Amino acid sequence: MRSTALLALLALPACNSPEPAAPEPVIGLYEVSGSTVEAGYRGITGAMTVFDAALREPTTGIQPAIVRVHRDLDTNDPLIVEIDLADILERGDSSYNIRLEPGDLLEFLPAQD
């Protein structure tokens, strides 16, 4: 009797659950290198920040502590910013957690002693 009731429940149509959200469109590419499983290009979606990219990136087992952002500007000198992930995680300091732009290079670096 119990198995009949269970089978009847399984045969019911799914609840009116909402459709899964469509993935955000990719608006550009950034490049990753350093302490990552696979260097290469990744897609920027929405208002993605450096910390967002760090959360998505699988590591080699050595947890990156610093992300060095290389950004080409219209000048001959690129912008290079080092972001300490601990500042964001432990202290909530997101002042350098910049938005990604197409063409950025994120270099994941291990902690320095």
Short mmCIF file of N, CA and C in Angstrom, two decimals:
data_model
loop_
_atom_site.label_atom_id
_atom_site.label_comp_id
_atom_site.label_asym_id
_atom_site.label_seq_id
_atom_site.Cartn_x
_atom_site.Cartn_y
_atom_site.Cartn_z
N MET A 1 0.82 -1.19 0.00
CA MET A 1 0.00 0.00 0.00
C MET A 1 0.87 1.26 0.00
N ARG A 2 1.91 1.23 0.85
CA ARG A 2 2.80 2.39 0.91
C ARG A 2 3.49 2.63 -0.42
N SER A 3 3.95 1.58 -1.07
CA SER A 3 4.66 1.76 -2.33
C SER A 3 3.73 2.30 -3.41
N THR A 4 2.44 1.96 -3.36
CA THR A 4 1.48 2.49 -4.32
C THR A 4 1.32 3.99 -4.13
N ALA A 5 1.28 4.43 -2.87
CA ALA A 5 1.14 5.86 -2.59
C ALA A 5 2.39 6.61 -3.05
N LEU A 6 3.55 6.02 -2.83
CA LEU A 6 4.80 6.64 -3.25
C LEU A 6 4.86 6.75 -4.77
N LEU A 7 4.46 5.71 -5.46
CA LEU A 7 4.44 5.74 -6.92
C LEU A 7 3.46 6.80 -7.42
N ALA A 8 2.34 6.95 -6.73
CA ALA A 8 1.36 7.96 -7.13
C ALA A 8 1.95 9.37 -6.97
N LEU A 9 2.71 9.58 -5.88
CA LEU A 9 3.36 10.87 -5.67
C LEU A 9 4.40 11.16 -6.75
N LEU A 10 5.15 10.15 -7.10
CA LEU A 10 6.18 10.33 -8.11
C LEU A 10 5.59 10.63 -9.48
N ALA A 11 4.37 10.18 -9.71
CA ALA A 11 3.74 10.38 -10.99
C ALA A 11 3.09 11.77 -11.11
N LEU A 12 2.98 12.49 -10.00
CA LEU A 12 2.37 13.82 -10.05
C LEU A 12 3.24 14.78 -10.84
N PRO A 13 2.63 15.72 -11.51
CA PRO A 13 3.44 16.72 -12.23
C PRO A 13 4.20 17.58 -11.23
N ALA A 14 5.29 18.13 -11.68
CA ALA A 14 6.12 18.97 -10.82
C ALA A 14 5.34 20.19 -10.35
N CYS A 15 5.70 20.70 -9.19
CA CYS A 15 5.07 21.91 -8.66
C CYS A 15 5.34 23.07 -9.60
N ASN A 16 4.64 24.11 -9.38
CA ASN A 16 4.82 25.30 -10.22
C ASN A 16 6.10 26.03 -9.83
N SER A 17 7.19 25.36 -9.97
CA SER A 17 8.47 26.01 -9.66
C SER A 17 8.88 26.87 -10.84
N PRO A 18 9.50 28.01 -10.54
CA PRO A 18 9.89 28.90 -11.65
C PRO A 18 10.96 28.26 -12.53
N GLU A 19 10.96 28.71 -13.76
CA GLU A 19 11.99 28.24 -14.69
C GLU A 19 13.36 28.71 -14.20
N PRO A 20 14.40 27.93 -14.41
CA PRO A 20 15.72 28.40 -14.01
C PRO A 20 16.09 29.66 -14.79
N ALA A 21 16.77 30.55 -14.10
CA ALA A 21 17.16 31.81 -14.74
C ALA A 21 18.15 31.54 -15.87
N ALA A 22 17.99 32.28 -16.92
CA ALA A 22 18.92 32.16 -18.05
C ALA A 22 20.28 32.71 -17.62
N PRO A 23 21.36 32.11 -18.07
CA PRO A 23 22.68 32.63 -17.70
C PRO A 23 22.87 34.04 -18.24
N GLU A 24 23.62 34.83 -17.48
CA GLU A 24 23.89 36.20 -17.93
C GLU A 24 24.76 36.15 -19.18
N PRO A 25 24.55 37.09 -20.08
CA PRO A 25 25.38 37.10 -21.29
C PRO A 25 26.82 37.49 -20.97
N VAL A 26 27.73 36.94 -21.74
CA VAL A 26 29.15 37.28 -21.61
C VAL A 26 29.37 38.60 -22.33
N ILE A 27 29.94 39.58 -21.60
CA ILE A 27 30.13 40.91 -22.19
C ILE A 27 31.57 41.19 -22.57
N GLY A 28 32.45 40.24 -22.33
CA GLY A 28 33.86 40.40 -22.68
C GLY A 28 34.67 39.28 -22.06
N LEU A 29 35.95 39.27 -22.34
CA LEU A 29 36.84 38.23 -21.81
C LEU A 29 37.95 38.84 -20.99
N TYR A 30 38.35 38.10 -19.94
CA TYR A 30 39.55 38.44 -19.18
C TYR A 30 40.43 37.20 -19.16
N GLU A 31 41.68 37.37 -18.82
CA GLU A 31 42.64 36.26 -18.84
C GLU A 31 43.12 35.98 -17.42
N VAL A 32 43.35 34.70 -17.10
CA VAL A 32 43.88 34.33 -15.79
C VAL A 32 45.19 33.58 -15.97
N SER A 33 46.10 33.78 -15.00
CA SER A 33 47.37 33.07 -14.99
C SER A 33 47.80 32.91 -13.54
N GLY A 34 48.88 32.18 -13.33
CA GLY A 34 49.42 32.02 -11.97
C GLY A 34 48.88 30.77 -11.30
N SER A 35 48.53 30.87 -10.01
CA SER A 35 48.07 29.73 -9.19
C SER A 35 46.63 29.37 -9.53
N THR A 36 46.46 28.81 -10.70
CA THR A 36 45.13 28.39 -11.16
C THR A 36 45.28 27.03 -11.83
N VAL A 37 44.19 26.30 -11.89
CA VAL A 37 44.24 24.97 -12.51
C VAL A 37 44.56 25.07 -13.99
N GLU A 38 43.94 26.03 -14.65
CA GLU A 38 44.14 26.16 -16.09
C GLU A 38 44.14 27.64 -16.48
N ALA A 39 45.28 28.10 -16.90
CA ALA A 39 45.37 29.48 -17.38
C ALA A 39 44.56 29.61 -18.67
N GLY A 40 44.06 30.79 -18.91
CA GLY A 40 43.31 31.01 -20.14
C GLY A 40 42.32 32.14 -20.00
N TYR A 41 41.36 32.16 -20.90
CA TYR A 41 40.38 33.24 -20.95
C TYR A 41 39.08 32.79 -20.30
N ARG A 42 38.43 33.75 -19.64
CA ARG A 42 37.14 33.51 -18.99
C ARG A 42 36.19 34.64 -19.41
N GLY A 43 34.91 34.36 -19.31
CA GLY A 43 33.90 35.36 -19.68
C GLY A 43 33.52 36.27 -18.53
N ILE A 44 33.33 37.53 -18.84
CA ILE A 44 32.83 38.51 -17.87
C ILE A 44 31.32 38.55 -18.02
N THR A 45 30.63 38.38 -16.91
CA THR A 45 29.18 38.48 -16.92
C THR A 45 28.75 39.53 -15.92
N GLY A 46 27.84 40.38 -16.31
CA GLY A 46 27.32 41.40 -15.41
C GLY A 46 28.40 42.33 -14.89
N ALA A 47 28.21 42.77 -13.66
CA ALA A 47 29.14 43.70 -13.01
C ALA A 47 30.16 42.90 -12.19
N MET A 48 30.89 42.03 -12.83
CA MET A 48 31.83 41.13 -12.18
C MET A 48 33.04 41.88 -11.64
N THR A 49 33.44 41.52 -10.42
CA THR A 49 34.62 42.14 -9.80
C THR A 49 35.76 41.13 -9.75
N VAL A 50 36.92 41.60 -9.32
CA VAL A 50 38.08 40.72 -9.17
C VAL A 50 37.77 39.63 -8.16
N PHE A 51 37.12 39.98 -7.06
CA PHE A 51 36.78 38.98 -6.05
C PHE A 51 35.82 37.94 -6.60
N ASP A 52 34.84 38.36 -7.39
CA ASP A 52 33.92 37.41 -8.05
C ASP A 52 34.70 36.41 -8.89
N ALA A 53 35.68 36.92 -9.65
CA ALA A 53 36.51 36.04 -10.49
C ALA A 53 37.31 35.08 -9.63
N ALA A 54 37.84 35.56 -8.50
CA ALA A 54 38.63 34.70 -7.61
C ALA A 54 37.77 33.58 -7.04
N LEU A 55 36.52 33.87 -6.72
CA LEU A 55 35.63 32.85 -6.18
C LEU A 55 35.32 31.77 -7.21
N ARG A 56 35.28 32.13 -8.46
CA ARG A 56 34.95 31.17 -9.53
C ARG A 56 36.14 30.33 -9.97
N GLU A 57 37.34 30.77 -9.62
CA GLU A 57 38.54 30.16 -10.19
C GLU A 57 39.01 28.96 -9.37
N PRO A 58 39.07 27.75 -9.98
CA PRO A 58 39.66 26.62 -9.27
C PRO A 58 41.17 26.82 -9.14
N THR A 59 41.70 26.44 -8.00
CA THR A 59 43.13 26.67 -7.75
C THR A 59 43.89 25.36 -7.81
N THR A 60 45.21 25.48 -7.75
CA THR A 60 46.09 24.32 -7.83
C THR A 60 46.31 23.67 -6.47
N GLY A 61 45.62 24.10 -5.44
CA GLY A 61 45.84 23.60 -4.09
C GLY A 61 46.57 24.64 -3.26
N ILE A 62 47.28 25.53 -3.90
CA ILE A 62 47.89 26.66 -3.22
C ILE A 62 46.88 27.79 -3.34
N GLN A 63 46.28 28.16 -2.22
CA GLN A 63 45.26 29.20 -2.27
C GLN A 63 45.89 30.54 -2.60
N PRO A 64 45.44 31.19 -3.64
CA PRO A 64 46.00 32.49 -3.96
C PRO A 64 45.63 33.50 -2.89
N ALA A 65 46.57 34.36 -2.54
CA ALA A 65 46.33 35.38 -1.54
C ALA A 65 46.25 36.76 -2.17
N ILE A 66 46.93 36.90 -3.30
CA ILE A 66 46.99 38.19 -4.00
C ILE A 66 46.53 37.98 -5.44
N VAL A 67 45.77 38.92 -5.93
CA VAL A 67 45.43 38.94 -7.36
C VAL A 67 46.03 40.22 -7.92
N ARG A 68 46.90 40.06 -8.86
CA ARG A 68 47.51 41.22 -9.54
C ARG A 68 46.75 41.44 -10.84
N VAL A 69 46.15 42.60 -10.96
CA VAL A 69 45.35 42.95 -12.14
C VAL A 69 46.21 43.80 -13.06
N HIS A 70 46.34 43.35 -14.30
CA HIS A 70 47.05 44.10 -15.34
C HIS A 70 45.99 44.61 -16.31
N ARG A 71 45.94 45.92 -16.49
CA ARG A 71 44.96 46.49 -17.40
C ARG A 71 45.66 47.44 -18.35
N ASP A 72 45.50 47.20 -19.64
CA ASP A 72 46.07 48.10 -20.64
C ASP A 72 45.20 49.34 -20.73
N LEU A 73 45.84 50.48 -20.65
CA LEU A 73 45.15 51.76 -20.81
C LEU A 73 45.52 52.33 -22.16
N ASP A 74 45.03 53.47 -22.47
CA ASP A 74 45.35 54.10 -23.75
C ASP A 74 46.76 54.67 -23.76
N THR A 75 47.45 54.61 -22.63
CA THR A 75 48.81 55.11 -22.54
C THR A 75 49.79 53.96 -22.74
N ASN A 76 51.07 54.24 -22.70
CA ASN A 76 52.07 53.18 -22.84
C ASN A 76 52.27 52.39 -21.56
N ASP A 77 51.82 52.95 -20.42
CA ASP A 77 51.99 52.28 -19.14
C ASP A 77 50.70 51.57 -18.74
N PRO A 78 50.74 50.25 -18.53
CA PRO A 78 49.53 49.56 -18.07
C PRO A 78 49.26 49.87 -16.60
N LEU A 79 48.02 49.77 -16.21
CA LEU A 79 47.62 49.88 -14.82
C LEU A 79 47.85 48.52 -14.18
N ILE A 80 48.56 48.48 -13.06
CA ILE A 80 48.77 47.23 -12.33
C ILE A 80 48.35 47.47 -10.89
N VAL A 81 47.38 46.68 -10.43
CA VAL A 81 46.85 46.81 -9.07
C VAL A 81 46.95 45.45 -8.40
N GLU A 82 47.48 45.41 -7.17
CA GLU A 82 47.52 44.18 -6.39
C GLU A 82 46.41 44.22 -5.36
N ILE A 83 45.62 43.16 -5.35
CA ILE A 83 44.47 43.07 -4.45
C ILE A 83 44.71 41.91 -3.50
N ASP A 84 44.72 42.22 -2.20
CA ASP A 84 44.89 41.21 -1.16
C ASP A 84 43.52 40.63 -0.85
N LEU A 85 43.32 39.36 -1.17
CA LEU A 85 42.01 38.74 -0.96
C LEU A 85 41.64 38.68 0.52
N ALA A 86 42.63 38.60 1.41
CA ALA A 86 42.36 38.59 2.85
C ALA A 86 41.75 39.91 3.30
N ASP A 87 42.15 41.01 2.68
CA ASP A 87 41.56 42.31 3.02
C ASP A 87 40.06 42.29 2.78
N ILE A 88 39.66 41.63 1.72
CA ILE A 88 38.23 41.55 1.39
C ILE A 88 37.53 40.56 2.31
N LEU A 89 38.12 39.37 2.46
CA LEU A 89 37.48 38.31 3.24
C LEU A 89 37.44 38.60 4.72
N GLU A 90 38.57 38.97 5.29
CA GLU A 90 38.68 39.08 6.74
C GLU A 90 38.33 40.46 7.27
N ARG A 91 38.64 41.49 6.52
CA ARG A 91 38.43 42.85 7.02
C ARG A 91 37.29 43.58 6.31
N GLY A 92 36.75 42.97 5.27
CA GLY A 92 35.65 43.61 4.55
C GLY A 92 36.07 44.83 3.75
N ASP A 93 37.37 44.98 3.51
CA ASP A 93 37.87 46.14 2.76
C ASP A 93 37.81 45.84 1.27
N SER A 94 36.82 46.38 0.61
CA SER A 94 36.66 46.12 -0.82
C SER A 94 37.04 47.33 -1.66
N SER A 95 37.86 48.21 -1.11
CA SER A 95 38.21 49.44 -1.82
C SER A 95 38.97 49.18 -3.12
N TYR A 96 39.69 48.07 -3.20
CA TYR A 96 40.42 47.74 -4.43
C TYR A 96 39.76 46.62 -5.22
N ASN A 97 38.58 46.23 -4.82
CA ASN A 97 37.86 45.16 -5.53
C ASN A 97 37.21 45.76 -6.78
N ILE A 98 38.02 45.97 -7.80
CA ILE A 98 37.58 46.69 -8.98
C ILE A 98 36.76 45.80 -9.91
N ARG A 99 35.91 46.45 -10.71
CA ARG A 99 35.15 45.71 -11.73
C ARG A 99 36.08 45.28 -12.84
N LEU A 100 35.81 44.10 -13.38
CA LEU A 100 36.60 43.60 -14.50
C LEU A 100 36.22 44.33 -15.77
N GLU A 101 37.20 44.49 -16.62
CA GLU A 101 36.97 45.05 -17.95
C GLU A 101 37.54 44.07 -18.97
N PRO A 102 36.94 44.03 -20.16
CA PRO A 102 37.47 43.15 -21.20
C PRO A 102 38.96 43.42 -21.42
N GLY A 103 39.74 42.35 -21.50
CA GLY A 103 41.17 42.47 -21.72
C GLY A 103 42.00 42.45 -20.46
N ASP A 104 41.37 42.49 -19.28
CA ASP A 104 42.13 42.43 -18.03
C ASP A 104 42.87 41.10 -17.93
N LEU A 105 44.04 41.13 -17.31
CA LEU A 105 44.79 39.92 -16.97
C LEU A 105 44.83 39.83 -15.46
N LEU A 106 44.33 38.70 -14.91
CA LEU A 106 44.37 38.47 -13.47
C LEU A 106 45.43 37.43 -13.19
N GLU A 107 46.43 37.82 -12.43
CA GLU A 107 47.53 36.94 -12.08
C GLU A 107 47.35 36.53 -10.61
N PHE A 108 47.02 35.25 -10.39
CA PHE A 108 46.79 34.75 -9.04
C PHE A 108 48.13 34.36 -8.41
N LEU A 109 48.44 34.96 -7.26
CA LEU A 109 49.73 34.74 -6.61
C LEU A 109 49.52 34.16 -5.22
N PRO A 110 50.39 33.23 -4.80
CA PRO A 110 50.29 32.68 -3.44
C PRO A 110 50.76 33.71 -2.42
N ALA A 111 50.47 33.44 -1.16
CA ALA A 111 50.91 34.33 -0.09
C ALA A 111 52.41 34.42 -0.07
N GLN A 112 52.92 35.60 0.23
CA GLN A 112 54.36 35.79 0.32
C GLN A 112 54.75 35.87 1.78
N ASP A 113 55.78 35.13 2.14
CA ASP A 113 56.24 35.13 3.54
C ASP A 113 57.13 36.30 3.84
#
